[in-house]
Tab-separated table of N, CA and C in Angstrom:
chain	number	residue	atom	x	y	z
A	820	GLN	N	28.248	37.070	-27.802
A	820	GLN	CA	27.723	35.789	-27.422
A	820	GLN	C	27.222	35.058	-28.662
A	821	VAL	N	26.940	33.772	-28.485
A	821	VAL	CA	26.379	32.981	-29.558
A	821	VAL	C	24.939	33.416	-29.777
A	822	GLN	N	24.597	33.687	-31.024
A	822	GLN	CA	23.232	34.057	-31.367
A	822	GLN	C	22.633	33.013	-32.297
A	823	LEU	N	21.461	32.538	-31.946
A	823	LEU	CA	20.766	31.534	-32.723
A	823	LEU	C	19.390	32.079	-33.086
A	824	VAL	N	19.085	32.082	-34.367
A	824	VAL	CA	17.822	32.633	-34.836
A	824	VAL	C	17.136	31.629	-35.744
A	825	GLU	N	15.992	31.113	-35.289
A	825	GLU	CA	15.233	30.136	-36.057
A	825	GLU	C	14.298	30.823	-37.044
A	826	SER	N	13.978	30.113	-38.108
A	826	SER	CA	13.000	30.577	-39.070
A	826	SER	C	12.417	29.364	-39.794
A	827	GLY	N	11.314	29.569	-40.488
A	827	GLY	CA	10.724	28.515	-41.283
A	827	GLY	C	9.491	27.865	-40.696
A	828	GLY	N	9.116	28.234	-39.492
A	828	GLY	CA	7.923	27.673	-38.886
A	828	GLY	C	6.672	28.167	-39.587
A	829	GLY	N	5.564	27.495	-39.315
A	829	GLY	CA	4.307	27.867	-39.924
A	829	GLY	C	3.282	26.782	-39.731
A	830	SER	N	2.192	26.871	-40.468
A	830	SER	CA	1.125	25.884	-40.392
A	830	SER	C	1.133	24.996	-41.628
A	831	VAL	N	1.027	23.689	-41.401
A	831	VAL	CA	1.069	22.705	-42.476
A	831	VAL	C	0.035	21.618	-42.197
A	832	GLN	N	-0.568	21.094	-43.241
A	832	GLN	CA	-1.493	19.985	-43.077
A	832	GLN	C	-0.746	18.689	-42.796
A	833	ALA	N	-1.399	17.780	-42.092
A	833	ALA	CA	-0.812	16.479	-41.808
A	833	ALA	C	-0.363	15.807	-43.098
A	834	GLY	N	0.824	15.196	-43.064
A	834	GLY	CA	1.384	14.553	-44.227
A	834	GLY	C	2.319	15.443	-45.020
A	835	GLY	N	2.314	16.722	-44.723
A	835	GLY	CA	3.153	17.666	-45.427
A	835	GLY	C	4.565	17.730	-44.880
A	836	SER	N	5.363	18.611	-45.465
A	836	SER	CA	6.760	18.769	-45.072
A	836	SER	C	7.067	20.222	-44.758
A	837	LEU	N	8.117	20.411	-43.981
A	837	LEU	CA	8.541	21.747	-43.599
A	837	LEU	C	10.030	21.697	-43.290
A	838	ARG	N	10.758	22.738	-43.657
A	838	ARG	CA	12.174	22.818	-43.324
A	838	ARG	C	12.431	24.038	-42.457
A	839	LEU	N	12.971	23.808	-41.278
A	839	LEU	CA	13.343	24.873	-40.372
A	839	LEU	C	14.810	25.229	-40.574
A	840	SER	N	15.136	26.496	-40.383
A	840	SER	CA	16.510	26.961	-40.490
A	840	SER	C	16.909	27.661	-39.206
A	841	CYS	N	18.192	27.649	-38.922
A	841	CYS	CA	18.726	28.333	-37.752
A	841	CYS	C	20.041	29.000	-38.142
A	842	ALA	N	20.080	30.314	-38.079
A	842	ALA	CA	21.324	31.048	-38.286
A	842	ALA	C	22.154	30.918	-37.017
A	843	THR	N	23.386	30.412	-37.143
A	843	THR	CA	24.178	30.027	-35.975
A	843	THR	C	25.301	30.985	-35.598
A	844	SER	N	25.420	32.104	-36.249
A	844	SER	CA	26.460	33.110	-35.986
A	844	SER	C	27.866	32.529	-36.039
A	845	GLY	N	28.061	31.485	-36.832
A	845	GLY	CA	29.375	30.899	-37.010
A	845	GLY	C	29.832	29.976	-35.894
A	846	TYR	N	28.944	29.611	-34.986
A	846	TYR	CA	29.314	28.745	-33.872
A	846	TYR	C	29.763	27.376	-34.359
A	847	THR	N	30.847	26.885	-33.775
A	847	THR	CA	31.353	25.554	-34.090
A	847	THR	C	31.254	24.690	-32.839
A	848	GLY	N	30.418	23.691	-32.895
A	848	GLY	CA	30.209	22.806	-31.762
A	848	GLY	C	28.987	21.959	-32.008
A	849	CYS	N	28.414	21.426	-30.926
A	849	CYS	CA	27.189	20.662	-31.047
A	849	CYS	C	26.030	21.594	-31.364
A	850	LEU	N	25.183	21.169	-32.261
A	850	LEU	CA	23.976	21.915	-32.585
A	850	LEU	C	22.801	20.953	-32.531
A	851	GLY	N	21.655	21.461	-32.129
A	851	GLY	CA	20.510	20.579	-32.022
A	851	GLY	C	19.184	21.295	-32.139
A	852	TRP	N	18.147	20.493	-32.325
A	852	TRP	CA	16.776	20.978	-32.346
A	852	TRP	C	16.003	20.338	-31.206
A	853	PHE	N	15.239	21.159	-30.518
A	853	PHE	CA	14.367	20.720	-29.442
A	853	PHE	C	12.960	21.206	-29.743
A	854	ARG	N	11.972	20.596	-29.102
A	854	ARG	CA	10.607	21.063	-29.264
A	854	ARG	C	9.848	20.930	-27.958
A	855	GLN	N	8.847	21.776	-27.801
A	855	GLN	CA	8.006	21.721	-26.627
A	855	GLN	C	6.568	22.036	-27.017
A	856	ALA	N	5.689	21.092	-26.750
A	856	ALA	CA	4.272	21.267	-27.007
A	856	ALA	C	3.587	21.735	-25.729
A	857	PRO	N	2.445	22.403	-25.831
A	857	PRO	CA	1.728	22.869	-24.642
A	857	PRO	C	1.434	21.729	-23.677
A	858	GLY	N	1.770	21.929	-22.409
A	858	GLY	CA	1.511	20.930	-21.396
A	858	GLY	C	2.473	19.761	-21.378
A	859	LYS	N	3.487	19.782	-22.224
A	859	LYS	CA	4.448	18.688	-22.282
A	859	LYS	C	5.859	19.181	-21.997
A	860	GLU	N	6.722	18.259	-21.617
A	860	GLU	CA	8.108	18.574	-21.326
A	860	GLU	C	8.891	18.771	-22.623
A	861	ARG	N	9.918	19.596	-22.550
A	861	ARG	CA	10.775	19.817	-23.701
A	861	ARG	C	11.407	18.503	-24.155
A	862	GLU	N	11.442	18.285	-25.458
A	862	GLU	CA	11.951	17.056	-26.032
A	862	GLU	C	13.150	17.336	-26.924
A	863	ARG	N	14.193	16.552	-26.758
A	863	ARG	CA	15.359	16.642	-27.625
A	863	ARG	C	15.048	15.879	-28.904
A	864	VAL	N	15.074	16.561	-30.030
A	864	VAL	CA	14.635	15.993	-31.297
A	864	VAL	C	15.784	15.427	-32.112
A	865	ALA	N	16.826	16.221	-32.331
A	865	ALA	CA	17.948	15.811	-33.169
A	865	ALA	C	19.169	16.650	-32.841
A	866	VAL	N	20.347	16.053	-32.954
A	866	VAL	CA	21.600	16.771	-32.732
A	866	VAL	C	22.590	16.405	-33.820
A	867	ILE	N	23.614	17.249	-33.982
A	867	ILE	CA	24.642	17.001	-34.980
A	867	ILE	C	25.981	17.511	-34.474
A	868	THR	N	27.045	16.750	-34.718
A	868	THR	CA	28.394	17.143	-34.331
A	868	THR	C	28.992	18.025	-35.416
A	869	PRO	N	30.121	18.699	-35.122
A	869	PRO	CA	30.755	19.532	-36.155
A	869	PRO	C	31.122	18.758	-37.420
A	870	SER	N	31.394	17.462	-37.293
A	870	SER	CA	31.763	16.650	-38.445
A	870	SER	C	30.564	16.028	-39.150
A	871	GLY	N	29.357	16.272	-38.630
A	871	GLY	CA	28.161	15.801	-39.296
A	871	GLY	C	27.552	14.516	-38.771
A	872	ILE	N	28.017	14.018	-37.640
A	872	ILE	CA	27.425	12.826	-37.042
A	872	ILE	C	26.116	13.223	-36.363
A	873	THR	N	25.061	12.495	-36.648
A	873	THR	CA	23.730	12.858	-36.168
A	873	THR	C	23.151	11.833	-35.207
A	874	ALA	N	22.177	12.271	-34.432
A	874	ALA	CA	21.425	11.395	-33.551
A	874	ALA	C	20.014	11.950	-33.437
A	875	TYR	N	19.029	11.050	-33.318
A	875	TYR	CA	17.630	11.449	-33.316
A	875	TYR	C	16.851	10.807	-32.186
A	876	ALA	N	15.805	11.497	-31.765
A	876	ALA	CA	14.853	10.890	-30.851
A	876	ALA	C	14.128	9.768	-31.590
A	877	ASP	N	13.774	8.715	-30.864
A	877	ASP	CA	13.079	7.597	-31.489
A	877	ASP	C	11.778	8.041	-32.165
A	878	SER	N	11.158	9.062	-31.616
A	878	SER	CA	9.878	9.518	-32.125
A	878	SER	C	9.944	10.126	-33.518
A	879	VAL	N	11.141	10.533	-33.968
A	879	VAL	CA	11.261	11.192	-35.266
A	879	VAL	C	12.206	10.485	-36.229
A	880	LYS	N	12.769	9.356	-35.839
A	880	LYS	CA	13.685	8.630	-36.714
A	880	LYS	C	12.987	8.226	-38.003
A	881	GLY	N	13.640	8.525	-39.117
A	881	GLY	CA	13.070	8.228	-40.414
A	881	GLY	C	12.102	9.275	-40.904
A	882	GLN	N	11.792	10.238	-40.055
A	882	GLN	CA	10.836	11.297	-40.389
A	882	GLN	C	11.519	12.653	-40.507
A	883	PHE	N	12.392	12.957	-39.548
A	883	PHE	CA	13.121	14.222	-39.539
A	883	PHE	C	14.574	13.988	-39.911
A	884	SER	N	15.220	15.029	-40.433
A	884	SER	CA	16.636	14.965	-40.771
A	884	SER	C	17.305	16.288	-40.418
A	885	ILE	N	18.403	16.218	-39.667
A	885	ILE	CA	19.145	17.408	-39.292
A	885	ILE	C	20.384	17.526	-40.179
A	886	ALA	N	20.724	18.744	-40.561
A	886	ALA	CA	21.890	18.980	-41.405
A	886	ALA	C	22.443	20.370	-41.135
A	887	GLN	N	23.676	20.598	-41.522
A	887	GLN	CA	24.277	21.910	-41.349
A	887	GLN	C	25.069	22.301	-42.581
A	888	ASP	N	25.119	23.592	-42.833
A	888	ASP	CA	25.911	24.150	-43.912
A	888	ASP	C	26.887	25.120	-43.265
A	889	HIS	N	28.135	24.686	-43.083
A	889	HIS	CA	29.129	25.513	-42.410
A	889	HIS	C	29.411	26.807	-43.171
A	890	ALA	N	29.424	26.732	-44.499
A	890	ALA	CA	29.700	27.913	-45.302
A	890	ALA	C	28.638	28.988	-45.116
A	891	LYS	N	27.391	28.572	-44.905
A	891	LYS	CA	26.286	29.504	-44.726
A	891	LYS	C	25.950	29.752	-43.261
A	892	ASN	N	26.685	29.115	-42.359
A	892	ASN	CA	26.430	29.249	-40.915
A	892	ASN	C	24.962	28.982	-40.593
A	893	THR	N	24.460	27.892	-41.138
A	893	THR	CA	23.047	27.575	-40.996
A	893	THR	C	22.831	26.119	-40.629
A	894	LEU	N	21.927	25.892	-39.707
A	894	LEU	CA	21.492	24.570	-39.292
A	894	LEU	C	20.078	24.359	-39.822
A	895	TYR	N	19.774	23.139	-40.246
A	895	TYR	CA	18.466	22.838	-40.808
A	895	TYR	C	17.809	21.665	-40.090
A	896	LEU	N	16.490	21.652	-40.140
A	896	LEU	CA	15.725	20.492	-39.719
A	896	LEU	C	14.663	20.247	-40.782
A	897	GLN	N	14.844	19.179	-41.547
A	897	GLN	CA	13.871	18.799	-42.554
A	897	GLN	C	12.849	17.883	-41.900
A	898	MET	N	11.589	18.273	-41.947
A	898	MET	CA	10.522	17.517	-41.308
A	898	MET	C	9.552	17.025	-42.375
A	899	ASN	N	9.402	15.717	-42.468
A	899	ASN	CA	8.519	15.103	-43.450
A	899	ASN	C	7.421	14.308	-42.762
A	900	SER	N	6.383	13.978	-43.526
A	900	SER	CA	5.264	13.188	-43.012
A	900	SER	C	4.768	13.723	-41.680
A	901	LEU	N	4.546	15.011	-41.632
A	901	LEU	CA	4.187	15.666	-40.379
A	901	LEU	C	2.829	15.212	-39.858
A	902	LYS	N	2.743	15.094	-38.547
A	902	LYS	CA	1.538	14.656	-37.857
A	902	LYS	C	1.113	15.719	-36.850
A	903	PRO	N	-0.162	15.733	-36.464
A	903	PRO	CA	-0.608	16.716	-35.480
A	903	PRO	C	0.224	16.718	-34.206
A	904	GLU	N	0.724	15.561	-33.790
A	904	GLU	CA	1.528	15.486	-32.580
A	904	GLU	C	2.904	16.135	-32.725
A	905	ASP	N	3.267	16.540	-33.943
A	905	ASP	CA	4.510	17.273	-34.158
A	905	ASP	C	4.342	18.763	-33.869
A	906	THR	N	3.119	19.186	-33.631
A	906	THR	CA	2.853	20.587	-33.313
A	906	THR	C	3.590	20.979	-32.038
A	907	ALA	N	4.397	22.020	-32.122
A	907	ALA	CA	5.195	22.453	-30.975
A	907	ALA	C	5.964	23.711	-31.326
A	908	MET	N	6.544	24.322	-30.303
A	908	MET	CA	7.523	25.366	-30.518
A	908	MET	C	8.864	24.667	-30.703
A	909	TYR	N	9.546	24.954	-31.792
A	909	TYR	CA	10.821	24.326	-32.089
A	909	TYR	C	11.959	25.298	-31.824
A	910	TYR	N	12.964	24.814	-31.104
A	910	TYR	CA	14.100	25.635	-30.712
A	910	TYR	C	15.408	25.101	-31.270
A	911	CYS	N	16.253	25.993	-31.703
A	911	CYS	CA	17.617	25.681	-32.080
A	911	CYS	C	18.500	25.902	-30.858
A	912	ALA	N	19.461	25.018	-30.623
A	912	ALA	CA	20.321	25.137	-29.458
A	912	ALA	C	21.752	24.722	-29.790
A	913	ALA	N	22.695	25.191	-28.975
A	913	ALA	CA	24.108	24.889	-29.188
A	913	ALA	C	24.783	24.500	-27.885
A	914	ALA	N	25.804	23.651	-27.993
A	914	ALA	CA	26.570	23.194	-26.842
A	914	ALA	C	28.030	23.023	-27.224
A	915	PRO	N	28.936	23.122	-26.256
A	915	PRO	CA	30.352	22.870	-26.557
A	915	PRO	C	30.550	21.443	-27.035
A	916	TYR	N	31.484	21.262	-27.941
A	916	TYR	CA	31.781	19.928	-28.438
A	916	TYR	C	33.067	19.417	-27.809
A	917	ILE	N	32.999	18.238	-27.261
A	917	ILE	CA	34.169	17.555	-26.717
A	917	ILE	C	34.504	16.407	-27.656
A	918	ARG	N	35.754	16.348	-28.069
A	918	ARG	CA	36.181	15.363	-29.054
A	918	ARG	C	35.759	13.951	-28.672
A	919	ASN	N	35.158	13.275	-29.625
A	919	ASN	CA	34.706	11.896	-29.500
A	919	ASN	C	33.499	11.713	-28.584
A	920	TRP	N	32.906	12.812	-28.130
A	920	TRP	CA	31.697	12.719	-27.317
A	920	TRP	C	30.457	12.776	-28.199
A	921	ASN	N	29.391	12.199	-27.680
A	921	ASN	CA	28.121	12.189	-28.378
A	921	ASN	C	27.338	13.449	-28.015
A	922	CYS	N	26.990	14.255	-28.989
A	922	CYS	CA	26.285	15.505	-28.741
A	922	CYS	C	24.888	15.303	-28.157
A	923	TRP	N	24.356	14.113	-28.230
A	923	TRP	CA	23.025	13.854	-27.690
A	923	TRP	C	22.957	14.174	-26.199
A	924	ASN	N	24.028	13.906	-25.486
A	924	ASN	CA	24.057	14.110	-24.041
A	924	ASN	C	24.769	15.385	-23.614
A	925	SER	N	25.052	16.267	-24.546
A	925	SER	CA	25.728	17.516	-24.231
A	925	SER	C	24.807	18.479	-23.492
A	926	ASP	N	25.405	19.440	-22.813
A	926	ASP	CA	24.674	20.463	-22.078
A	926	ASP	C	24.474	21.662	-22.999
A	927	TYR	N	23.244	21.840	-23.464
A	927	TYR	CA	22.952	22.914	-24.410
A	927	TYR	C	22.692	24.217	-23.670
A	928	ASN	N	23.641	25.134	-23.794
A	928	ASN	CA	23.620	26.387	-23.049
A	928	ASN	C	23.059	27.563	-23.825
A	929	TYR	N	23.084	27.490	-25.128
A	929	TYR	CA	22.646	28.589	-25.973
A	929	TYR	C	21.376	28.205	-26.706
A	930	TRP	N	20.431	29.153	-26.722
A	930	TRP	CA	19.111	28.866	-27.279
A	930	TRP	C	18.595	30.009	-28.134
A	931	GLY	N	17.863	29.640	-29.183
A	931	GLY	CA	17.145	30.625	-29.949
A	931	GLY	C	15.810	30.895	-29.280
A	932	LYS	N	15.037	31.796	-29.853
A	932	LYS	CA	13.743	32.153	-29.289
A	932	LYS	C	12.629	31.209	-29.708
A	933	GLY	N	12.879	30.394	-30.715
A	933	GLY	CA	11.912	29.408	-31.149
A	933	GLY	C	11.111	29.829	-32.364
A	934	THR	N	10.586	28.839	-33.067
A	934	THR	CA	9.691	29.078	-34.190
A	934	THR	C	8.545	28.072	-34.079
A	935	LEU	N	7.327	28.553	-34.240
A	935	LEU	CA	6.148	27.725	-34.008
A	935	LEU	C	5.779	26.907	-35.240
A	936	VAL	N	5.560	25.612	-35.015
A	936	VAL	CA	5.117	24.702	-36.061
A	936	VAL	C	3.758	24.148	-35.660
A	937	THR	N	2.772	24.334	-36.520
A	937	THR	CA	1.418	23.862	-36.249
A	937	THR	C	0.971	22.931	-37.367
A	938	ILE	N	0.618	21.699	-37.006
A	938	ILE	CA	0.177	20.706	-37.972
A	938	ILE	C	-1.305	20.438	-37.775
A	939	SER	N	-2.074	20.660	-38.812
A	939	SER	CA	-3.512	20.454	-38.744
A	939	SER	C	-3.899	19.153	-39.440
A	940	SER	N	-5.008	18.569	-39.004
A	940	SER	CA	-5.514	17.340	-39.605
A	940	SER	C	-6.633	17.625	-40.585
């Protein structure tokens, strides 16, 4: 099966940066990052197609950047200008890619266990 393993979470002061990584076991398709804070619904943060086309939630546009390295089978989420409201469990996820479809609306069936990001003020 597809295995997704996140890493890079931790505690950072507000205004700082953090880069999350996800080992993707060579999966080719839609990849994305989601987050869920205590008491809140899961939020779709960013997605990327196999060719590198990206889409972001309005809440993180200009702040977060998603990227992938096919040679290293790794997905990244670069998070800058972090705020306390960015505190959440961050999950890497994967979905089948349909040609010319937008991965933002794909059905993400595969999930990692998550990595915790805590932003202090």
